[in-house]
Amino acid sequence: MTDNQNTNFSFLSGAGEMAQLTREKDWNHSLVGPIESWPQSLRTTISLLLNSKFPMLLFWGPHLVSFYNDAFRPSLGKNGKHPHILGEKGEIAWEEIWDMVHPLIGQVLEGGEAIWGEDQLIPIFRNGKIEDVYWTFSYSPVIDEAGNVGGVFVTCNETTDKVNLIAALQKTEKSLNEALKKLGDTDKRFRNTVNQAPLGITILRGPDFIPEMANENYLQLIDQKESDFVGRPLFESLPSVKSVVEPLLTNVLKTGVAFNAPELSVILNRYGKEEIGYFNLVYHPLREEDNTVSGIMVVAMEVTDSVKAKHSLVESEKQFRGLVMQSPIAMTIFRGPEFIIEMANKILIENIWRRKEEDVIGRKLLDAFPELREQKYSALLQKVMDTAEIHKEIESVAFVEGDDGLKKFYLDYQYAPLFETDGSVSGIMVTVNDVTERVEARKKVEDAEERLRLATEATELSTWDLDLVTRKIIYSGRLAEIFGHQQSKEILHCDMRNQIHRDDISIVEKAFDEAMQTSIYKYEARIVRPNGQIVWIRTQGKVFFDEENKPIKMLGTLRDINEEKLWQQELQESEAKFRLLADSLPQHIWTTDPEGTASYYNKAVYDYAGLPKANLDQNGWMDIVHPDDKIANEKVWAKCIISGKDFIFEHRFRRYDGTYRWHLSRGIAQRDAFGNVQMWVGTSTDVHDQKMFVDELEKQVRERTKELERKNTDLEKMNAELQSFAYVSSHDLQEPLRKIQTFASRLIDREYDTLSENAKDYFARIQQAASRMQTLILDLLAYSRTSTSDLKFENTDLKRIVGELEKDFKELMEEKQAKIHVGHLDTIPIVPFQFIQLLQNLIGNALKFQKPDVPPEITIKSEIVKGSATGIASLQANEKYCHISVADNGIGFEPQYSERIFEVFQRLHSKTEFSGTGIGLAIVKKIVLNHNGHIIAEGQLGHGTTFHLYIPA
């Protein structure tokens, strides 16, 4: 619900912040529901709360939803709960103190009694932290229309400053007493004590009351410097207090009797202005050894804030009484054992008592209304006074003698005890709701039931009477016909419900639930007849309640509105199409005459601009165009008007909140049969977010391009270095290595017999080391070649590559008695020479790392899978991949090394166990990455190894 709609509720009127927030809040999906469904008791209480200058809270309903007013707002501080706790569930809004507050609320809800507390510590979250806050509060029940406690009304005043002042005063008094006890000490110690005292202290001497000394706190209170104050007659420094203070000081000086003045009002000139201050003062006589009074010690503590807070509390209580007097619910307060009428609001005096205010206020209840002596109410009032328990009744009969005579009423009322600070009951608050009209109307309805039945039989209306307890329904024959049955057939209420169209069941259930709250039952829905025909019906009814306000029955009518509904549906569809075209589009729609003068704007334009229709119609769209865009806008528009070409322009429009947003406007000329422009039709589309996104995207692209260019330069440099390394490896490094191998072989061949055993061993080691070095160089060269960017992909049959490798490994396989099992293999786009190297390394490893005395067995197969089925995040979910697996029965490896084995120079075994350089699997992984694929190694120590390759298919 919008604020405009909420302003229709007078109880939400007011200029305060909380009144505005309450109006603006969308209550439709809140715990208390839309405002129009709020009960009168809630509305009245919120009206009292929002219009009060006294801090107030309300916890309403089973969820204890929170409401509060402007006077309570300052106690929430900054960076705290305001305003999000408005309408929030109590235990969420007050989470940090719920264990303290909820028992108090529960006491009121369960017992229906008001409770009161003074200067209680209840911390709250405000100003970004939990603060210790003291409160004086009252929790009172709010009675709803059913006579139950619907909520808890809290009036409170923060007394933190007061409590802190009292604590400081007590501390100061303690310090002062200690100082006085040590008065016999040296003057230096005394003055030091006085100067450190947290109270304002000065010592006055002689009849001119000349300050002998004054501590810093006293000087701050009077806004004086020590040099200007001490040693001068008191009233030269403070002339504004002379009329009040001089008689008091003179009396103390003459009589020797101390003077105490709590909350003494004094006018002071301080801080550059005249103001009223309130002080707790002590004038204590100072005696000489002969008992004569020679001076006065003045002890002062400013309590201005505390006194003003107390005055504010008194004023707030007065305003609260005023709000009670204006309440739409009849209310009165009785005081004392004789029930003196202390106050009563206008609605009670005029509508129920029907007396003049001066005839009742201040009088005893039974003297003002002697007719109550013969009724039960005086005894019930006495019972509430004695037991301190709430008493309430609904539809109670009362006879009240007014100026217009004795009148009978049916009343819902409650007697609530009013407690003093000592817990005693001093009075009773009475709330009364006149339900006479409702009760009498119900009785009239019951009398008219028969007449209604006879009247409806003459019309096409069908009638029904539903017992809400037994669900037994009585209905006219016409109702059976509407539901598609013979009049003679008995239909149960559940049968009728089962004929409701399944899409409309929620409508019927909602109407029933609302009827239990409002007593009005109405809905329109479709039913399905036994022959399958769908018919619209309209039902209207009323719910009746017993004396305990429990629903007992429902009476109503039902009518076939099928033809009417079909006609309305056609009309609504036609109207909806028109409104959809004219007003419901998010774009701005506009038309102009041939000269370019605007003739129509759709609703979206007015909503966006937030201007009165007359303003926009008179000034045209240029009124909301950004000043920087106006000149270009006018030039382009004028050119299009002359040429008749389409108008396309991007410009900024001012929104109702003052912000400008980019729009793309398009206008097309509408021409007659002769090609003459008759009008212009255009749209303006909000493209602000897209434009901002494009600008940001272009910025990011520029930044990313620079980064890619830098990285590309680095990559080209690295490739050049890699190519240089490959050249050195293939030529410069291998040449001296070949000479070492050649000369070592010649020495062994020619000088073998003359060499010692050690020398032979040394030459054998040289040959082995040279061989490993040559293998390492070749592997490094192969690894570097896998990084080349000159990759040519060809559709290649994997089975052909495996067949060629079987031939290459034939002698080694025969030596090891190895077997290769080839399963299904696919044809996929790969770089052939790299893939030959990849499979060669995997097969070579499988043959190398065999288990002792176990012939190697290698299984190679493939299948096509989707990336989403692999569970590998780096693969594209919707792309197809060739899953190649190469499995062997060799020595395997421990699972924790599944990533390490692909790193360069990483070996899991010593050189003496298995030959190799530790580069082979690094080459395999590099080739897989060159193919934009993924590789996984699985293995168990002693149970072989399986490599899973995923190559884009």
Short mmCIF file of C-alpha atoms in Angstrom, two decimals, residues 743-764 766-767:
data_model
loop_
_atom_site.label_atom_id
_atom_site.label_comp_id
_atom_site.label_asym_id
_atom_site.label_seq_id
_atom_site.Cartn_x
_atom_site.Cartn_y
_atom_site.Cartn_z
CA PHE A 743 86.46 -41.28 -26.20
CA ALA A 744 85.27 -43.35 -23.23
CA SER A 745 84.27 -46.20 -25.61
CA ARG A 746 87.63 -46.08 -27.41
CA LEU A 747 89.59 -46.20 -24.16
CA ILE A 748 87.65 -49.23 -22.98
CA ASP A 749 88.00 -51.00 -26.34
CA ARG A 750 91.74 -50.37 -26.69
CA GLU A 751 93.04 -50.24 -23.12
CA TYR A 752 90.59 -52.58 -21.38
CA ASP A 753 93.16 -55.23 -20.49
CA THR A 754 95.61 -52.67 -19.06
CA LEU A 755 92.99 -50.92 -16.87
CA SER A 756 92.62 -51.68 -13.21
CA GLU A 757 89.24 -52.82 -11.89
CA ASN A 758 88.64 -49.39 -10.37
CA ALA A 759 89.39 -47.71 -13.67
CA LYS A 760 87.01 -50.05 -15.48
CA ASP A 761 84.31 -49.21 -12.93
CA TYR A 762 84.97 -45.48 -13.39
CA PHE A 763 84.65 -45.72 -17.19
CA ALA A 764 81.43 -47.72 -16.84
CA ILE A 766 81.08 -42.31 -17.12
CA GLN A 767 79.20 -44.12 -19.90
#
